[in-house]
XYZ file of C-alpha atoms in Angstrom:
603
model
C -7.582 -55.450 252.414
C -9.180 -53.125 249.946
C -12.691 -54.501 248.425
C -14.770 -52.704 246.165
C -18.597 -52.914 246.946
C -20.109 -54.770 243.984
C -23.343 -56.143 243.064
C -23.275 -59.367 241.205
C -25.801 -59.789 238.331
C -27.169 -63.218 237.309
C -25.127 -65.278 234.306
C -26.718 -65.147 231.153
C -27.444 -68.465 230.514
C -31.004 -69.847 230.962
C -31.867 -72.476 233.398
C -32.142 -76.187 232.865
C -36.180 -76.055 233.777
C -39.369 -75.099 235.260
C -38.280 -76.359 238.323
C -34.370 -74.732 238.065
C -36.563 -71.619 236.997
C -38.601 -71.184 240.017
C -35.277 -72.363 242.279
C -33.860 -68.971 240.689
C -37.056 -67.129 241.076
C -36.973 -67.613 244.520
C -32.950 -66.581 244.861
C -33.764 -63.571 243.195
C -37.015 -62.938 245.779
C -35.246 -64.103 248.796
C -31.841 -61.526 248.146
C -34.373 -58.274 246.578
C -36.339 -58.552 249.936
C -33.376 -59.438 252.096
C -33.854 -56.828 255.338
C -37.788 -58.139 255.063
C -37.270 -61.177 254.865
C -35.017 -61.295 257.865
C -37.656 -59.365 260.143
C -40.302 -61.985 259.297
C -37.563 -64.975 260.326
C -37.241 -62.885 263.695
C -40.511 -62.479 264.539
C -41.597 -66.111 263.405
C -38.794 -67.628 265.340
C -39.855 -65.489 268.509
C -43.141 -65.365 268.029
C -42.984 -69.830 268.169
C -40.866 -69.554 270.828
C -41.776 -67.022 273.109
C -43.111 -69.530 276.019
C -39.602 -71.406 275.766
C -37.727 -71.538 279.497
C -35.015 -69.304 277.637
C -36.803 -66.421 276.279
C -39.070 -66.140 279.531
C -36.335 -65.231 281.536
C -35.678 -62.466 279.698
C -39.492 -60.808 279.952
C -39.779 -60.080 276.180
C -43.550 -59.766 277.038
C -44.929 -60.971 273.513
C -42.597 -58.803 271.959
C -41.038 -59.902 268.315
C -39.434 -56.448 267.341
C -35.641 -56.489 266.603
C -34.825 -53.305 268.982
C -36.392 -55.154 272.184
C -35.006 -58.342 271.238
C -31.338 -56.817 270.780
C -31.629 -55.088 273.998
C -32.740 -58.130 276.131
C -31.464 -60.986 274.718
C -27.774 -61.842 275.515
C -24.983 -63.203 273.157
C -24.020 -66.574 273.711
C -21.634 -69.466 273.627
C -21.938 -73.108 273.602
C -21.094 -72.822 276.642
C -23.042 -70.599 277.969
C -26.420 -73.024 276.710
C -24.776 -76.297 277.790
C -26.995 -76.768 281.042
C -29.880 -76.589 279.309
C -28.194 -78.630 276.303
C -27.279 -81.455 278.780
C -31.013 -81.555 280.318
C -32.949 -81.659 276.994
C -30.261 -84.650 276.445
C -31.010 -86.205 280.254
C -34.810 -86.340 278.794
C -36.484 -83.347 279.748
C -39.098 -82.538 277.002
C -40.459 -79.382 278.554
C -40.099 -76.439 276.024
C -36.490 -75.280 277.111
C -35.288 -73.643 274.013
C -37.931 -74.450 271.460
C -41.903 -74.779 271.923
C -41.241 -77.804 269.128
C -40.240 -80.892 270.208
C -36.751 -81.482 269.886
C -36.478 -84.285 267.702
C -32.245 -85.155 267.736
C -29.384 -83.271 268.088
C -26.338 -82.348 265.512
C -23.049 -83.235 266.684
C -19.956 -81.139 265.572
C -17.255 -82.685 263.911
C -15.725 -84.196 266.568
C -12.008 -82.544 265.272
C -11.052 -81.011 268.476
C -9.739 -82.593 271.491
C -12.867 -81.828 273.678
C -16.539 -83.260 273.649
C -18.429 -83.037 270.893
C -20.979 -80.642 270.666
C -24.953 -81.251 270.829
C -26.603 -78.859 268.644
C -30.774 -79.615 269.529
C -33.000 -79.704 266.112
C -36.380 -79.471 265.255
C -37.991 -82.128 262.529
C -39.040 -79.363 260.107
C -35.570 -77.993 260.109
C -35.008 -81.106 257.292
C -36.909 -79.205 255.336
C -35.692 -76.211 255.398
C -31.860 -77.699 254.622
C -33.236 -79.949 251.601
C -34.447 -76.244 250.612
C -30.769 -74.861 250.376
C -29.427 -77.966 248.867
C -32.513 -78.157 246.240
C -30.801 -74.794 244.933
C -27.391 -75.674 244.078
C -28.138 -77.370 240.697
C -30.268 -74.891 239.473
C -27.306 -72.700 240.055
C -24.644 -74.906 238.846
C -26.397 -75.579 235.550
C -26.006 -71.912 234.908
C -22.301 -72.485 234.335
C -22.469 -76.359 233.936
C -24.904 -77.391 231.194
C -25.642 -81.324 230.406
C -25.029 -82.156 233.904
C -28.563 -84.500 233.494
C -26.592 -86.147 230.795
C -24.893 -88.089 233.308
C -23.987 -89.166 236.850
C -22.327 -87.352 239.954
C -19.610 -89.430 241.847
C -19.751 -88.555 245.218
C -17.952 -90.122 248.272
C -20.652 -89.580 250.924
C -20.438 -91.465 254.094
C -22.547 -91.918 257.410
C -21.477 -93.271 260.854
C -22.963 -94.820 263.549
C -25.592 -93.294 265.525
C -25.328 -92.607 269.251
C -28.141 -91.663 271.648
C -28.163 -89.626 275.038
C -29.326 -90.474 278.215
C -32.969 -89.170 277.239
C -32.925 -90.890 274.145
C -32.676 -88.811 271.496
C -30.532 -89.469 268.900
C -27.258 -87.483 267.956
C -25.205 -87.827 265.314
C -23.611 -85.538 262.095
C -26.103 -82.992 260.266
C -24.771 -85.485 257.142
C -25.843 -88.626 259.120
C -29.061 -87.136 259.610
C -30.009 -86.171 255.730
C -28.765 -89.197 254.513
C -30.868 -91.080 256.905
C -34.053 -89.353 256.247
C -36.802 -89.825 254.543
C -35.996 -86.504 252.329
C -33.038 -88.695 250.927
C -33.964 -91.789 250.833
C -36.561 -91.237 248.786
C -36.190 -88.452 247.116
C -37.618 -88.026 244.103
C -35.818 -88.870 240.456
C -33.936 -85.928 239.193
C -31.790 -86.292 235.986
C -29.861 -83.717 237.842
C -28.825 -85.665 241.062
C -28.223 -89.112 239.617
C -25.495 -90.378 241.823
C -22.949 -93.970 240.877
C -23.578 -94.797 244.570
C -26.252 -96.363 245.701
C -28.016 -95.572 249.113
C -27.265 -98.812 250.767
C -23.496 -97.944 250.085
C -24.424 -94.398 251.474
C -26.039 -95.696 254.386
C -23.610 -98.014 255.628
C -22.058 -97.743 258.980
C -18.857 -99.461 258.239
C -16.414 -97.081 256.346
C -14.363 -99.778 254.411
C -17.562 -101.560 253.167
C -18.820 -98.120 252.348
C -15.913 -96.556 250.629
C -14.790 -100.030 248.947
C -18.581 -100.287 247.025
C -18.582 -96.216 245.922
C -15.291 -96.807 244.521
C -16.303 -99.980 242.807
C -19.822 -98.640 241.308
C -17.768 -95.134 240.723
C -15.592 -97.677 238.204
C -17.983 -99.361 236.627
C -20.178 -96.217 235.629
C -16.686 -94.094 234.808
C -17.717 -93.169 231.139
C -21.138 -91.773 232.577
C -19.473 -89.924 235.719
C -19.727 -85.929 234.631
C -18.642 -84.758 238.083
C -16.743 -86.231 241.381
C -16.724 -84.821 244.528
C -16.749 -85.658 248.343
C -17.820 -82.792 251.423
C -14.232 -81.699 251.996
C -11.192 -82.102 250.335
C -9.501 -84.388 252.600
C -12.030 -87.039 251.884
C -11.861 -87.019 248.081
C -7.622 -87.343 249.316
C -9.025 -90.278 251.300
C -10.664 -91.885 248.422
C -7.936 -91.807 246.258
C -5.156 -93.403 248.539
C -7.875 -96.110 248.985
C -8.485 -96.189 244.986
C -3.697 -96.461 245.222
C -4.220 -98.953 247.860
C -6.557 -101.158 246.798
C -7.100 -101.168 243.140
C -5.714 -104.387 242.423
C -8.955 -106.041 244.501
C -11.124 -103.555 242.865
C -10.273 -104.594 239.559
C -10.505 -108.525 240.308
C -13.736 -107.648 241.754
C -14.648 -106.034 238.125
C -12.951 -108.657 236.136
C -14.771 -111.771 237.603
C -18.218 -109.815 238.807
C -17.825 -111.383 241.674
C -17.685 -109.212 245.200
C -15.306 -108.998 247.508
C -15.876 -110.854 250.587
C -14.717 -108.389 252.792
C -17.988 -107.015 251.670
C -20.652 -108.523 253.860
C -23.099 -106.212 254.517
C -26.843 -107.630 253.527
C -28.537 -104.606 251.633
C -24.707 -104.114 249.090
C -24.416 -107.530 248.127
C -27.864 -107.415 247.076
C -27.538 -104.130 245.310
C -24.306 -104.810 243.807
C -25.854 -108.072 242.179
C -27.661 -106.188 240.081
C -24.204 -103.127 239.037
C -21.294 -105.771 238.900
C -20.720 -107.931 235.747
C -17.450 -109.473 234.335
C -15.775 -106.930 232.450
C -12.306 -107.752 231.968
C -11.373 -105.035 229.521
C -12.345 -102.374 232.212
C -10.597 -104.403 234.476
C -7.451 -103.885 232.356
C -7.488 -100.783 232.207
C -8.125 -100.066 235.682
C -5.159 -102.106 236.157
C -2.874 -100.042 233.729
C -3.758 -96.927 234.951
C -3.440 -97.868 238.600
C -0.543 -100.000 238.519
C 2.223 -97.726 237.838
C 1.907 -95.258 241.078
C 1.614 -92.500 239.103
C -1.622 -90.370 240.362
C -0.944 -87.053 238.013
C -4.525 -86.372 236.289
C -6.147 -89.802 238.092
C -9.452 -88.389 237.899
C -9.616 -87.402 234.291
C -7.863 -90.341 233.315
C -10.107 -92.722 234.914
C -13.336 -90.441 234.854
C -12.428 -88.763 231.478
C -16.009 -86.687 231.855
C -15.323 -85.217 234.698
C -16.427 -81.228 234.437
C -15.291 -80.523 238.091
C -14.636 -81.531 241.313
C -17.072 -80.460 244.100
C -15.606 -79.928 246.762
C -14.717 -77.955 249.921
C -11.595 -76.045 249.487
C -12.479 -72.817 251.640
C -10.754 -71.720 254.848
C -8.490 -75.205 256.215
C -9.166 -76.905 253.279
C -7.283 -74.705 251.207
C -3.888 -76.476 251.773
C -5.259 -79.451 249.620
C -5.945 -76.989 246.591
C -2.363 -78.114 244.880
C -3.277 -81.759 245.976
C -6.585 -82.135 244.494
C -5.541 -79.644 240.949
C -2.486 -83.122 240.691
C -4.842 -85.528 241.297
C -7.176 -83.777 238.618
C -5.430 -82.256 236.143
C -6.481 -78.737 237.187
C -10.569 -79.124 236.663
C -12.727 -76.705 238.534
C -13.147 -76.451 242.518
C -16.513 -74.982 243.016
C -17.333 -74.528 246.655
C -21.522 -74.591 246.115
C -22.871 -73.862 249.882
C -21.648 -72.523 253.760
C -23.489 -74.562 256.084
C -22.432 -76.200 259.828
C -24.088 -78.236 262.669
C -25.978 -75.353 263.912
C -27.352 -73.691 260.521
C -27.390 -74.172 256.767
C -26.464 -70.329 255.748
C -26.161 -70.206 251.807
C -24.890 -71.139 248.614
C -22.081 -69.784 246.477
C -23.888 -67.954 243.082
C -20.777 -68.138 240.736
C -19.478 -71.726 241.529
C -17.402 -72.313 238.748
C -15.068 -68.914 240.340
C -11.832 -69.701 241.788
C -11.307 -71.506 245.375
C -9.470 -67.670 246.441
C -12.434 -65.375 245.161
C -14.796 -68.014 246.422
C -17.754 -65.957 247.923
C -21.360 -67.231 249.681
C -24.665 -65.463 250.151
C -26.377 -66.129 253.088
C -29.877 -66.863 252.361
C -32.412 -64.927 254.715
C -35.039 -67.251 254.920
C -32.219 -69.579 256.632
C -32.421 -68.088 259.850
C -31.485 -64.444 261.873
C -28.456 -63.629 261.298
C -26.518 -60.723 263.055
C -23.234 -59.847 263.281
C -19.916 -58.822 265.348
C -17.689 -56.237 264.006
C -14.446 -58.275 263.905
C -11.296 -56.087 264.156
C -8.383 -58.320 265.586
C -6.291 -54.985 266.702
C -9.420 -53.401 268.833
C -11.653 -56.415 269.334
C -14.721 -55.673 270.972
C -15.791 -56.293 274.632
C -18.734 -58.508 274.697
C -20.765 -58.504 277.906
C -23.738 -60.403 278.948
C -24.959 -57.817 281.099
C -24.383 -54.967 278.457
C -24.280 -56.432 274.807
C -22.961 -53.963 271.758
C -25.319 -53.203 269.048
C -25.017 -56.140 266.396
C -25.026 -55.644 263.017
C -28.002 -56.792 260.773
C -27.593 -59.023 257.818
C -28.581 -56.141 255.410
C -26.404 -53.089 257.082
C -23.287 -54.785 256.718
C -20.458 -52.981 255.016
C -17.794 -54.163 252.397
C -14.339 -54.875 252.947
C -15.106 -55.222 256.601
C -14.763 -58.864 259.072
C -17.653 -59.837 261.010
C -18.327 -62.478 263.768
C -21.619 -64.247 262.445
C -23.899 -64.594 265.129
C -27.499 -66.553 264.622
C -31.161 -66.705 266.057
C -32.651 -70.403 264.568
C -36.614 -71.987 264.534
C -34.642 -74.826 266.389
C -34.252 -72.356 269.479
C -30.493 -70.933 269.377
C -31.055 -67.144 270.147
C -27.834 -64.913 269.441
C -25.576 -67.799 269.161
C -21.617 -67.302 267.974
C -20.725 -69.535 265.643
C -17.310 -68.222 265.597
C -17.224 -67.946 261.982
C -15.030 -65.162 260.522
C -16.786 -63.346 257.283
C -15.235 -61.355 254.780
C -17.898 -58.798 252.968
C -17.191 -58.684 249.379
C -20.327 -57.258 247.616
C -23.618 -57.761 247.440
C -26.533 -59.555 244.863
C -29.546 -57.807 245.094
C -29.716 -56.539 248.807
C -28.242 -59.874 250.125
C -24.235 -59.262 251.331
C -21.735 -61.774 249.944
C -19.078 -63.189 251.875
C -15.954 -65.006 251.640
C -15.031 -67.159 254.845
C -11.991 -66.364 256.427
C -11.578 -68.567 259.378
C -13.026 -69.916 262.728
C -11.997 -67.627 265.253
C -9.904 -68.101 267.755
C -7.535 -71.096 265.912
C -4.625 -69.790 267.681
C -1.351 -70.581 268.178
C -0.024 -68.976 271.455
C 2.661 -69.174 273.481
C 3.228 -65.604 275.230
C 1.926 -61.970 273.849
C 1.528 -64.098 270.247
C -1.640 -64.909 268.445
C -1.211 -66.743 265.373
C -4.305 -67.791 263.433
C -5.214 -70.302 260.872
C -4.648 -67.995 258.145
C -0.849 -66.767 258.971
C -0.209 -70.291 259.858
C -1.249 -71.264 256.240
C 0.492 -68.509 254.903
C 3.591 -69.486 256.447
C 3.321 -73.353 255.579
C 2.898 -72.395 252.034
C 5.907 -69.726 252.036
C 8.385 -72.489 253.525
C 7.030 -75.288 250.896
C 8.265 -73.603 248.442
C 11.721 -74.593 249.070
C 10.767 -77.910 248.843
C 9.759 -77.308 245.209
C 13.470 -78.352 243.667
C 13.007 -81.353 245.407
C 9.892 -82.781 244.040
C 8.611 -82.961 247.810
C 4.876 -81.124 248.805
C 3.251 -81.115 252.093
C 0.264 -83.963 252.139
C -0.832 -82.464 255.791
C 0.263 -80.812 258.542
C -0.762 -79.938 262.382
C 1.134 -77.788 265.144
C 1.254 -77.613 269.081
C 2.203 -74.579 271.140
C 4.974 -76.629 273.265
C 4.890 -75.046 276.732
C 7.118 -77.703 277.801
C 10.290 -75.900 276.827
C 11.485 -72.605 278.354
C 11.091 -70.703 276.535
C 7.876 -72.677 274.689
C 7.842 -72.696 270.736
C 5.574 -73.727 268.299
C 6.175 -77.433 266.999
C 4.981 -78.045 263.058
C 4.378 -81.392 261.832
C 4.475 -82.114 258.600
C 3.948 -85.374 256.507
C 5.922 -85.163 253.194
C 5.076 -86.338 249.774
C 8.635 -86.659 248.462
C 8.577 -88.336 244.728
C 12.154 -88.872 244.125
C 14.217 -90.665 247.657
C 17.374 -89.939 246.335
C 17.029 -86.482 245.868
C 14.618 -85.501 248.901
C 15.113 -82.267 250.765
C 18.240 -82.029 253.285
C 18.467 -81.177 256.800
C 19.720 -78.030 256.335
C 17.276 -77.309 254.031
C 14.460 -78.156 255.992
C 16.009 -76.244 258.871
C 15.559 -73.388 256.457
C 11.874 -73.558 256.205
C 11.661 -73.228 259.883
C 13.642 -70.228 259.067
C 10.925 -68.974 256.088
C 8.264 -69.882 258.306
C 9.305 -67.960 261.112
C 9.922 -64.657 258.811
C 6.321 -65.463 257.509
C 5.013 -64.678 261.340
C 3.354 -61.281 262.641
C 5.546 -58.640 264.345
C 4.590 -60.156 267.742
C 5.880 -63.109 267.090
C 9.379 -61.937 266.074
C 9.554 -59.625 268.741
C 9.058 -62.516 270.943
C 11.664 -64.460 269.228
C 14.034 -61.758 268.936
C 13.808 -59.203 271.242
C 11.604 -60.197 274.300
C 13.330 -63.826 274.456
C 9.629 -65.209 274.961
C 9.400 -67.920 272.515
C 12.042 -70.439 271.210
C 13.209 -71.071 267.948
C 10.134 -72.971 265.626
C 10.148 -76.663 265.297
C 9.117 -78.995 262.272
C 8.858 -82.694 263.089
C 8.424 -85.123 259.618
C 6.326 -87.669 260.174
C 5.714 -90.923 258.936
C 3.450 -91.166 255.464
C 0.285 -92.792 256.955
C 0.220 -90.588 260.109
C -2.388 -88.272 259.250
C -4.746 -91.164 258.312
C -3.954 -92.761 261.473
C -5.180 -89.283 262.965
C -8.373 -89.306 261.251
C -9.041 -93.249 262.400
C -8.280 -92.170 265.707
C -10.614 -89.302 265.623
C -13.064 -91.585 263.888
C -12.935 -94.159 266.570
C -13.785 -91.571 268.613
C -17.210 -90.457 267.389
C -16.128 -88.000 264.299
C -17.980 -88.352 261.466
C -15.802 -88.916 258.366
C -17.719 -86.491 256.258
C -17.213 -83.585 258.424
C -13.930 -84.738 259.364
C -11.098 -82.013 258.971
C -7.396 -82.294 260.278
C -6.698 -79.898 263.704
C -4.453 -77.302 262.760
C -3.584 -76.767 266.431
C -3.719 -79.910 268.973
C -3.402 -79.974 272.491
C -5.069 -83.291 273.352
C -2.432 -85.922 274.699
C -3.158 -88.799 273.108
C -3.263 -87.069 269.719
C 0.382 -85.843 270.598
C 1.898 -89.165 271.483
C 0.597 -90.592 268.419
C 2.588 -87.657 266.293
C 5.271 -87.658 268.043
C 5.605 -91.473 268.162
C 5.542 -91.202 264.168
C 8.201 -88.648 263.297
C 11.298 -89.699 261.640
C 13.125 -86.014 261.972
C 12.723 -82.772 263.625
C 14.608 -79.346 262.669
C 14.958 -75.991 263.864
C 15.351 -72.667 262.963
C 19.292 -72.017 262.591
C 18.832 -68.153 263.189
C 16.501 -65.699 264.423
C 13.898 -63.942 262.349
C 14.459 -60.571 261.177
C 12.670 -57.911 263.251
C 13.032 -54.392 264.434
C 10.985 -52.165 266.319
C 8.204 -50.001 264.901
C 9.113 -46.409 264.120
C 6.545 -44.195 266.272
C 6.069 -40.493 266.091
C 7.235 -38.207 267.677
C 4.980 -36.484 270.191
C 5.640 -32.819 269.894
């Protein structure tokens, strides 16, 4: 993929205020100064650290330079740190990875079949993410002007917390901010008005919580100027609950009186104070709800709506067509790159599109090195002998990279298993546009398929499901071993408008077909050649299923504002709840085309 090196300059507009002003000020220090600034965050982070458990046994000797650090310090896995994970979690507070007390840990998502992972945090960490997030509207307002004319409606969502057996608490990076302090009492800012109210926020139960964002969302709908959720999936989620239960919502807003399914203390109280009888909104809620028809939803309910913030990068991609339906094509700014383990950086031209979306790490965030990441060649990585990482400010464009971080919470040299695209630079600060979590594979002999060629393939084959009025609302796969030869198994949940003219057998046969020509050269070889892999699989499922999948994975400690549909599941009970679901399955009715590579002669 050919990328030019650029350097992005600043918009011309001028920012909303003093405080947006020195928010930019400090962008534009942070990216001029970025190889400085990184060598600070190094030797501050070792420096605080250096009487750990971890960095002992590695006899760094009080040093804090990168050379002696790069040569003594391994890479590492989750894995790898997960004994000394599980006995900060058992309760020992002795200063195993950070001389600060660890004060909870992060959980991931909880997507994947396995455990969830328990990333340890340090209390002033809080600050340092309200720090990345108190940039994105001076940003925004850039492009966006006038958004403290109005109100942001946001479907944010906590879950229940758990603790270990020491007692700390774990539970989603989102959990934690909206629990703290920082956001329960954060300051007014015209900027960052928000229809829902905390206790809705805050609320462990996910119908009480979703049913009173939607309802305040209604009531303040001429005042809403932007609606978003974390991912695309859950703004999906809200509207099938806004299709499914609109007719309660707008009895709710035509008697101001709350529905009793609603019994949690703190929103009844709150809502006493939003809902009053308004039939006439009612009414039209009703009109506009009634008919099925979601085309434009947002704008016609929120008819102020300047974009939709949302994630859309990497997996969530696939919902780009959804979400453009459901909004009549408004804007998908992507504003920040952050996980569990580290809040990286924020996107500097939001309002660009979801394809050319590109983030800049911020350098005060953390260390940040990186792998080279070439798919063809990868490179060995060795604990005993560990290549020569690439610093944040040496990186070149056009080329993939493995990010790898060093945190204040104690992670030295940890992969997050993040693929990065380098597309330019602002200032001296690389930009990047995320590619994909490494290692999302489909596999089944000498094949590797990753997220991205899976994508690419879905999309290819959906297309001849345009004539029919039919999309793809989600999909999953498995690499069915189980057959001999195995072959991947797609399932697919259908959106199909018109029943009496939905897509045939044969034609959906025939996107097995496209999506099998949309494969890598492995692939087909395998299929046609080598006799190693059977011929691909869809499997329809029921509408509903993929909701059902994200209950289940709820149930199951996921939090559902992190939540994102596995494109690849192994995990049994997962499976049985697919395949109890599907209503069809097809198959490829021919091989893929393939023949060999030409090589050259050797002479």
């Amino acid at each position: 993929m050919a990328v030019e090196s650029t350097v992005s300059t600043p918009p011309v507009a001028s920012p909303g205020c003093e405080k947006h002003a020195k928010a930019l000020e400090f962008i534009e220090e942070m990216t001029k100064n970025c190889d400085a600034v990184q060598e600070t965050v190094l030797s501050e982070v070792l420096s605080r650290n250096a009487q750990t458990e971890y960095l002992q046994r590695f006899e760094l000797n009080g040093a804090i330079d990168r050379d002696t650090f790069k040569a003594k310090v391994p890479i590492v896995t989750y894995e790898d740190l997960q004994p000394e994970i599980q006995r900060i979690a058992n309760g020992d507070r002795s200063p195993i990875l950070s001389s600060h007390p660890i004060s909870e840990f992060l959980t991931s998502s909880g997507t994947s079949a396995g455990e969830r992972k328990l990333m340890p945090t340090i209390a002033e960490e809080m600050d340092r993410r309200q720090l990345l997030y108190s940039l994105l509207m001076p940003v925004m307002n850039l492009y966006v002007p006038g958004l403290d004319k109005g109100k942001g409606l946001y479907f944010l969502f906590t879950k229940a917390e758990t603790k270990t057996p020491g007692g700390l608490v774990a539970r989603p990076v989102l959990t934690s901010y909206y629990r703290s302090e920082q956001f329960k009492k954060r300051p007014y800012d015209p900027y960052l008005v928000y229809t829902s109210p905390n206790e809705a926020i805050l609320c462990a139960d996910s119908f009480q919580s979703m049913y009173t964002q939607m309802l305040c969302g209604l009531i303040m709908r001429e005042e809403v100027l932007r609606v978003g959720a974390v991912f695309a999936s859950g703004l999906l989620r809200a509207i099938r609950f806004l299709q499914l239960n609109w007719k309660e919502l707008a009895d709710d807003i035509s008697s101001g009186i709350l529905n009793p399914r609603i019994t949690d203390p703190s929103i009844k109280e709150c809502m006493s104070k939003i809902l009053k009888p308004n039939p006439e909104l009612a009414q039209f809620i009703t009109k506009e709800c009634e008919g099925d028809n979601l085309a434009s939803i947002i704008t016609r309910i929120w008819p102020n709506t300047k974009y939709v913030d949302v994630i859309v990068t990497g997996a969530m991609a696939q919902y780009i067509p959804t979400i453009d339906y459901y909004s009549g094509g408004l804007p998908l700014p992507c504003t920040m790159y952050a996980s569990s383990e580290c809040y990286f950086g924020l996107n500097l031209k939001p309002m660009t599109k979801p394809s050319e979306t590109c983030y800049t790490i911020m350098p005060n965030m953390g260390y940040f090195e990186f792998i080279p990441h070439d798919p063809v060649n990868p490179i060995p990585l060795s604990r005993d002998s560990p290549p020569r990482l690439v610093d944040l400010a040496d990186l070149e464009v056009g080329k993939e990279y493995e990010l790898v971080i060093s945190t204040y919470s104690g992670l030295c040299r940890y992969r997050v298993g993040d693929i990065l695209l380098v597309t330019g630079f602002y200032n001296s600060a690389p930009q990047f546009k995320f590619i994909r979590r490494k290692n999302v594979l489909l596999s089944i002999d000498a094949d590797k398929t990753d997220e991205a060629e899976l994508q690419k393939a879905i999309e290819n084959a959906s297309e001849l499901l345009n004539e029919f009025n039919t999309r793809v609302v989600e999909y999953t796969s498995h690499g069915d071993t189980n057959t001999i030869p195995g072959h991947y198994v797609i399932y697919w949940e259908l959106h199909v408008r018109d029943p009496e003219n939905a897509p045939t057998h044969e034609v959906l046969n025939k996107c097995c077909l496209v999506m099998e020509e949309s494969m890598n050269s492995v692939y087909r070889q395998g299929r046609v050649a080598d006799n190693s892999i059977g011929p691909l699989e869809i499997r329809v499922v029921k509408n509903g299923t993929f909701e059902e999948l994200m209950d289940y994975a709820i149930s199951r400690g996921a939090s559902i504002n992190q939540y994102k549909p596995p494109r690849c599941v192994n995990f049994v009970p997962i499976l049985e709840l697919l395949d109890a679901r599907v209503v069809s399955a097809h198959f490829s009715p021919s091989a893929p085309h393939w023949t060999p590579e030409r090589t050259k002669r050797l002479t």
